[in-house]
Amino acid sequence: MILPLHGLGSRQDLPLPFELVLLGAALALVVSFAVLVLAWRRPRYTRPAGRPLPRLTRLVDAPQTRAVLRLLALGVYGWMALALWFGQDRVTNPVFGFVFVWLWVGLVPVSLLLGPIWRLANPLRTVARLVLAPRGPLRPLSESAWRRLGVLPGVITLLGFAWLELVQPDNNTLAVLRWWAVAWVLVVLGGAIVFGERWVAASDPFEVFAERVATLSPWQRVGDDIRLTDPLRHAATAAAPRGAAWVTCTLLGITAYDSFTNTTGWVGWVQSSALPREAWGTFGLLAMTLLVAATFALAARATASGWTDRAAASLVPIVVGYTAAHYLSLLVIEGQRTAILASDPLGLGWNVFGTAELGVNTGIFDYPEVVATIQLGAIVIGHLLGVLIAHDLSLGVLPSRRVVRGQLPMLVLMVGYTCAGLVLLFSP
């Protein structure tokens, strides 16, 4: 990628020496766990709750609302398709920022603020619904088959997108992006035509990602109602389809690998090796993802059996925190640049939206000390919320005699993830 994928802070910009930052972050998690053990003795997030919002429910469920959302999303996809297939092969083409910034990173704040809105607006789901309307899928799957499938296909497609973003040579050229766009449509839309519309929810990397993040939003669907609820309760009580843990671990592994590739050790290994960079990249991406998944699975199973997908809720705030720490500057700065370039998708001097003459406002990103503090806070707060969710969930599966001892594997995991994330993010 040609875009800057990380924030602008460094170890020198942190408010304390890095060693003290690591120690403080670890102690914050341990002390928080001790307080929770003493003050939070019974599970509180056992079922969905919150204030019903009937007016909002009627608005969201209204056919007109959904039609407008789908048309807007289709319009944006169509506009970017012009840039992809007919635009100029230059870095000023907005399609690169649209894919790697607006979609991949932008869906995180959108899903946090608005909930599972991408499920309603996803253009591939809209097209699949139109295609399937006359006669239905070619080989529909049974309900039990869908339950067994869960979101496991999303693990593969997420890794595929990560390979495009972080490993694929010349991924900032239209020729490469076109091939990947065709493959994405064939896998997601083609699978929906064969198996049914639910294949989109199982396989589209952007919808799979957005759905996991949306479980941390304050809007939760309970039956026919939308409720305003505690985001932590939402995460703890949201449905966990099969493969939810592996999707969340994959998201965490992708971000960790992205950060690891910027360390001097990794750069030196790749440059001095006889193996091609793509081989190193593929190995590193898979190894980091497997490392995250294996450590999480071991900690979850050491806590309670059959708990892995449920426990994955504790990783959602960590994924959000890592995303904010790693990609906030990318979203704000390159997101603005993409909006400016979107006025002229073909590179013909258009100014359709009146943004072509605007400049990028870097704001707080001119102050590395502020950025470093935000990055540190995002990672630590994400892990603190993860500890809280894991504690509440474990109270529902652990016998009283094992409440403290049984949670230690997850606590050790959270401390390890925190320290590893900070080391990777602030590596020289």
Tab-separated table of N, CA and C in Angstrom, residues 301-393:
chain	number	residue	atom	x	y	z
A	301	ARG	N	-10.440	-22.025	26.310
A	301	ARG	CA	-10.727	-23.404	26.695
A	301	ARG	C	-10.207	-23.720	28.088
A	302	ALA	N	-9.153	-23.031	28.519
A	302	ALA	CA	-8.683	-23.208	29.891
A	302	ALA	C	-9.674	-22.626	30.888
A	303	THR	N	-10.486	-21.684	30.429
A	303	THR	CA	-11.509	-21.092	31.292
A	303	THR	C	-12.735	-21.991	31.361
A	304	ALA	N	-13.264	-22.381	30.210
A	304	ALA	CA	-14.450	-23.238	30.167
A	304	ALA	C	-14.537	-23.868	28.788
A	305	SER	N	-15.045	-25.080	28.718
A	305	SER	CA	-15.184	-25.764	27.434
A	305	SER	C	-16.409	-25.250	26.693
A	306	GLY	N	-16.331	-25.281	25.343
A	306	GLY	CA	-17.456	-24.858	24.522
A	306	GLY	C	-17.786	-23.384	24.638
A	307	TRP	N	-16.789	-22.583	24.962
A	307	TRP	CA	-17.010	-21.167	25.298
A	307	TRP	C	-16.313	-20.238	24.322
A	308	THR	N	-15.646	-20.780	23.330
A	308	THR	CA	-14.741	-19.982	22.511
A	308	THR	C	-15.472	-18.886	21.741
A	309	ASP	N	-16.519	-19.250	20.981
A	309	ASP	CA	-17.230	-18.224	20.202
A	309	ASP	C	-17.889	-17.196	21.108
A	310	ARG	N	-18.430	-17.660	22.245
A	310	ARG	CA	-19.061	-16.727	23.182
A	310	ARG	C	-18.031	-15.747	23.747
A	311	ALA	N	-16.850	-16.293	24.097
A	311	ALA	CA	-15.808	-15.454	24.696
A	311	ALA	C	-15.230	-14.450	23.714
A	312	ALA	N	-15.453	-14.673	22.427
A	312	ALA	CA	-14.917	-13.754	21.417
A	312	ALA	C	-15.480	-12.350	21.563
A	313	ALA	N	-16.604	-12.209	22.278
A	313	ALA	CA	-17.147	-10.872	22.529
A	313	ALA	C	-16.140	-9.994	23.258
A	314	SER	N	-15.282	-10.612	24.081
A	314	SER	CA	-14.295	-9.834	24.831
A	314	SER	C	-13.203	-9.267	23.933
A	315	LEU	N	-13.059	-9.800	22.729
A	315	LEU	CA	-12.042	-9.307	21.804
A	315	LEU	C	-12.534	-8.139	20.953
A	316	VAL	N	-13.855	-7.932	20.878
A	316	VAL	CA	-14.388	-6.886	20.005
A	316	VAL	C	-13.884	-5.500	20.403
A	317	PRO	N	-13.936	-5.095	21.696
A	317	PRO	CA	-13.377	-3.779	22.023
A	317	PRO	C	-11.880	-3.692	21.790
A	318	ILE	N	-11.172	-4.818	21.851
A	318	ILE	CA	-9.734	-4.821	21.566
A	318	ILE	C	-9.505	-4.562	20.082
A	319	VAL	N	-10.303	-5.189	19.228
A	319	VAL	CA	-10.201	-4.945	17.791
A	319	VAL	C	-10.470	-3.475	17.485
A	320	VAL	N	-11.503	-2.911	18.112
A	320	VAL	CA	-11.827	-1.502	17.889
A	320	VAL	C	-10.689	-0.612	18.387
A	321	GLY	N	-10.136	-0.928	19.567
A	321	GLY	CA	-9.029	-0.139	20.094
A	321	GLY	C	-7.802	-0.198	19.211
A	322	TYR	N	-7.461	-1.399	18.710
A	322	TYR	CA	-6.323	-1.536	17.803
A	322	TYR	C	-6.561	-0.758	16.517
A	323	THR	N	-7.779	-0.829	16.005
A	323	THR	CA	-8.090	-0.113	14.771
A	323	THR	C	-7.919	1.387	14.955
A	324	ALA	N	-8.422	1.907	16.073
A	324	ALA	CA	-8.264	3.340	16.339
A	324	ALA	C	-6.791	3.707	16.479
A	325	ALA	N	-6.031	2.879	17.191
A	325	ALA	CA	-4.622	3.189	17.419
A	325	ALA	C	-3.812	3.135	16.130
A	326	HIS	N	-4.106	2.160	15.278
A	326	HIS	CA	-3.297	1.952	14.077
A	326	HIS	C	-3.750	2.812	12.900
A	327	TYR	N	-5.057	3.025	12.768
A	327	TYR	CA	-5.573	3.566	11.522
A	327	TYR	C	-6.302	4.897	11.646
A	328	LEU	N	-6.297	5.513	12.819
A	328	LEU	CA	-7.054	6.752	12.975
A	328	LEU	C	-6.537	7.838	12.036
A	329	SER	N	-5.215	7.994	11.964
A	329	SER	CA	-4.676	9.020	11.070
A	329	SER	C	-4.970	8.702	9.614
A	330	LEU	N	-4.933	7.426	9.269
A	330	LEU	CA	-5.272	7.011	7.903
A	330	LEU	C	-6.706	7.399	7.568
A	331	LEU	N	-7.632	7.113	8.488
A	331	LEU	CA	-9.038	7.396	8.227
A	331	LEU	C	-9.288	8.895	8.088
A	332	VAL	N	-8.719	9.678	8.980
A	332	VAL	CA	-8.997	11.111	8.974
A	332	VAL	C	-8.316	11.811	7.803
A	333	ILE	N	-7.029	11.545	7.612
A	333	ILE	CA	-6.273	12.271	6.586
A	333	ILE	C	-6.568	11.731	5.192
A	334	GLU	N	-6.384	10.430	5.007
A	334	GLU	CA	-6.635	9.861	3.673
A	334	GLU	C	-8.123	9.775	3.361
A	335	GLY	N	-8.955	9.703	4.400
A	335	GLY	CA	-10.392	9.743	4.161
A	335	GLY	C	-10.824	11.063	3.557
A	336	GLN	N	-10.251	12.162	4.074
A	336	GLN	CA	-10.535	13.475	3.488
A	336	GLN	C	-10.032	13.548	2.043
A	337	ARG	N	-8.828	13.041	1.828
A	337	ARG	CA	-8.255	13.103	0.479
A	337	ARG	C	-9.117	12.310	-0.507
A	338	THR	N	-9.623	11.173	-0.056
A	338	THR	CA	-10.495	10.374	-0.933
A	338	THR	C	-11.776	11.129	-1.261
A	339	ALA	N	-12.345	11.814	-0.264
A	339	ALA	CA	-13.553	12.605	-0.502
A	339	ALA	C	-13.295	13.716	-1.508
A	340	ILE	N	-12.111	14.320	-1.432
A	340	ILE	CA	-11.748	15.374	-2.389
A	340	ILE	C	-11.628	14.803	-3.793
A	341	LEU	N	-10.953	13.657	-3.903
A	341	LEU	CA	-10.726	13.055	-5.218
A	341	LEU	C	-11.997	12.453	-5.803
A	342	ALA	N	-12.987	12.144	-4.946
A	342	ALA	CA	-14.210	11.496	-5.434
A	342	ALA	C	-14.997	12.378	-6.392
A	343	SER	N	-14.749	13.675	-6.385
A	343	SER	CA	-15.450	14.562	-7.320
A	343	SER	C	-15.043	14.313	-8.767
A	344	ASP	N	-13.905	13.655	-8.963
A	344	ASP	CA	-13.393	13.461	-10.326
A	344	ASP	C	-12.909	12.021	-10.498
A	345	PRO	N	-13.826	11.054	-10.571
A	345	PRO	CA	-13.412	9.644	-10.604
A	345	PRO	C	-12.656	9.259	-11.872
A	346	LEU	N	-12.847	9.977	-12.955
A	346	LEU	CA	-12.212	9.623	-14.223
A	346	LEU	C	-10.959	10.451	-14.507
A	347	GLY	N	-10.646	11.395	-13.619
A	347	GLY	CA	-9.464	12.217	-13.830
A	347	GLY	C	-9.592	13.179	-14.990
A	348	LEU	N	-10.803	13.683	-15.203
A	348	LEU	CA	-11.057	14.574	-16.341
A	348	LEU	C	-11.241	16.027	-15.914
A	349	GLY	N	-10.919	16.323	-14.681
A	349	GLY	CA	-11.071	17.697	-14.216
A	349	GLY	C	-12.450	18.023	-13.709
A	350	TRP	N	-13.291	17.015	-13.419
A	350	TRP	CA	-14.629	17.269	-12.897
A	350	TRP	C	-14.544	17.774	-11.461
A	351	ASN	N	-15.643	18.389	-11.014
A	351	ASN	CA	-15.793	18.780	-9.611
A	351	ASN	C	-17.254	18.600	-9.229
A	352	VAL	N	-17.709	17.350	-9.331
A	352	VAL	CA	-19.134	17.026	-9.203
A	352	VAL	C	-19.686	17.419	-7.837
A	353	PHE	N	-18.938	17.147	-6.776
A	353	PHE	CA	-19.433	17.399	-5.416
A	353	PHE	C	-18.880	18.689	-4.815
A	354	GLY	N	-18.122	19.426	-5.608
A	354	GLY	CA	-17.571	20.677	-5.111
A	354	GLY	C	-16.446	20.514	-4.107
A	355	THR	N	-15.801	19.371	-4.112
A	355	THR	CA	-14.738	19.119	-3.132
A	355	THR	C	-13.336	19.242	-3.719
A	356	ALA	N	-13.228	19.382	-5.032
A	356	ALA	CA	-11.915	19.321	-5.687
A	356	ALA	C	-10.967	20.410	-5.222
A	357	GLU	N	-11.499	21.544	-4.797
A	357	GLU	CA	-10.639	22.652	-4.393
A	357	GLU	C	-10.346	22.657	-2.896
A	358	LEU	N	-10.905	21.711	-2.174
A	358	LEU	CA	-10.690	21.670	-0.733
A	358	LEU	C	-9.313	21.107	-0.399
A	359	GLY	N	-8.813	21.430	0.777
A	359	GLY	CA	-7.549	20.887	1.251
A	359	GLY	C	-7.775	19.921	2.399
A	360	VAL	N	-6.737	19.168	2.739
A	360	VAL	CA	-6.810	18.207	3.837
A	360	VAL	C	-6.463	18.908	5.140
A	361	ASN	N	-7.345	18.779	6.129
A	361	ASN	CA	-7.122	19.354	7.449
A	361	ASN	C	-6.516	18.278	8.344
A	362	THR	N	-5.246	18.426	8.681
A	362	THR	CA	-4.560	17.414	9.486
A	362	THR	C	-4.876	17.537	10.971
A	363	GLY	N	-5.314	18.686	11.426
A	363	GLY	CA	-5.773	18.859	12.798
A	363	GLY	C	-4.771	18.392	13.832
A	364	ILE	N	-5.231	17.516	14.735
A	364	ILE	CA	-4.397	17.057	15.854
A	364	ILE	C	-3.214	16.220	15.396
A	365	PHE	N	-3.230	15.757	14.155
A	365	PHE	CA	-2.146	14.893	13.688
A	365	PHE	C	-0.866	15.679	13.402
A	366	ASP	N	-0.928	16.993	13.590
A	366	ASP	CA	0.284	17.801	13.561
A	366	ASP	C	1.026	17.748	14.891
A	367	TYR	N	0.422	17.078	15.895
A	367	TYR	CA	0.998	17.016	17.239
A	367	TYR	C	1.222	15.553	17.618
A	368	PRO	N	2.423	15.037	17.371
A	368	PRO	CA	2.693	13.611	17.627
A	368	PRO	C	2.445	13.192	19.072
A	369	GLU	N	2.663	14.096	20.033
A	369	GLU	CA	2.440	13.742	21.433
A	369	GLU	C	0.970	13.412	21.685
A	370	VAL	N	0.082	14.195	21.066
A	370	VAL	CA	-1.353	13.948	21.216
A	370	VAL	C	-1.725	12.623	20.562
A	371	VAL	N	-1.187	12.370	19.373
A	371	VAL	CA	-1.489	11.134	18.656
A	371	VAL	C	-1.009	9.923	19.451
A	372	ALA	N	0.207	9.994	19.992
A	372	ALA	CA	0.741	8.873	20.759
A	372	ALA	C	-0.120	8.588	21.984
A	373	THR	N	-0.601	9.635	22.638
A	373	THR	CA	-1.458	9.453	23.807
A	373	THR	C	-2.789	8.824	23.418
A	374	ILE	N	-3.352	9.234	22.286
A	374	ILE	CA	-4.604	8.635	21.805
A	374	ILE	C	-4.388	7.162	21.488
A	375	GLN	N	-3.285	6.844	20.841
A	375	GLN	CA	-2.995	5.451	20.510
A	375	GLN	C	-2.870	4.603	21.769
A	376	LEU	N	-2.131	5.113	22.733
A	376	LEU	CA	-1.966	4.392	23.996
A	376	LEU	C	-3.307	4.187	24.678
A	377	GLY	N	-4.098	5.248	24.747
A	377	GLY	CA	-5.401	5.146	25.390
A	377	GLY	C	-6.330	4.174	24.689
A	378	ALA	N	-6.308	4.173	23.365
A	378	ALA	CA	-7.193	3.275	22.610
A	378	ALA	C	-6.881	1.818	22.914
A	379	ILE	N	-5.602	1.471	22.949
A	379	ILE	CA	-5.231	0.082	23.204
A	379	ILE	C	-5.553	-0.316	24.640
A	380	VAL	N	-5.192	0.517	25.607
A	380	VAL	CA	-5.420	0.170	27.013
A	380	VAL	C	-6.914	0.117	27.324
A	381	ILE	N	-7.683	1.099	26.870
A	381	ILE	CA	-9.123	1.101	27.137
A	381	ILE	C	-9.796	-0.091	26.473
A	382	GLY	N	-9.391	-0.416	25.248
A	382	GLY	CA	-9.953	-1.575	24.578
A	382	GLY	C	-9.745	-2.848	25.377
A	383	HIS	N	-8.559	-3.011	25.946
A	383	HIS	CA	-8.280	-4.211	26.735
A	383	HIS	C	-9.005	-4.184	28.078
A	384	LEU	N	-9.126	-3.021	28.694
A	384	LEU	CA	-9.879	-2.933	29.942
A	384	LEU	C	-11.332	-3.347	29.732
A	385	LEU	N	-11.937	-2.885	28.649
A	385	LEU	CA	-13.312	-3.283	28.344
A	385	LEU	C	-13.388	-4.775	28.029
A	386	GLY	N	-12.347	-5.303	27.370
A	386	GLY	CA	-12.300	-6.733	27.106
A	386	GLY	C	-12.249	-7.547	28.385
A	387	VAL	N	-11.461	-7.086	29.358
A	387	VAL	CA	-11.390	-7.774	30.658
A	387	VAL	C	-12.757	-7.763	31.332
A	388	LEU	N	-13.462	-6.636	31.259
A	388	LEU	CA	-14.779	-6.535	31.889
A	388	LEU	C	-15.768	-7.512	31.254
A	389	ILE	N	-15.807	-7.549	29.928
A	389	ILE	CA	-16.732	-8.460	29.255
A	389	ILE	C	-16.372	-9.909	29.556
A	390	ALA	N	-15.078	-10.231	29.508
A	390	ALA	CA	-14.651	-11.597	29.787
A	390	ALA	C	-15.012	-12.000	31.207
A	391	HIS	N	-14.873	-11.073	32.150
A	391	HIS	CA	-15.222	-11.371	33.539
A	391	HIS	C	-16.708	-11.685	33.677
A	392	ASP	N	-17.542	-10.836	33.081
A	392	ASP	CA	-18.989	-11.069	33.203
A	392	ASP	C	-19.395	-12.390	32.547
A	393	LEU	N	-18.854	-12.665	31.375
A	393	LEU	CA	-19.202	-13.906	30.694
A	393	LEU	C	-18.717	-15.126	31.474
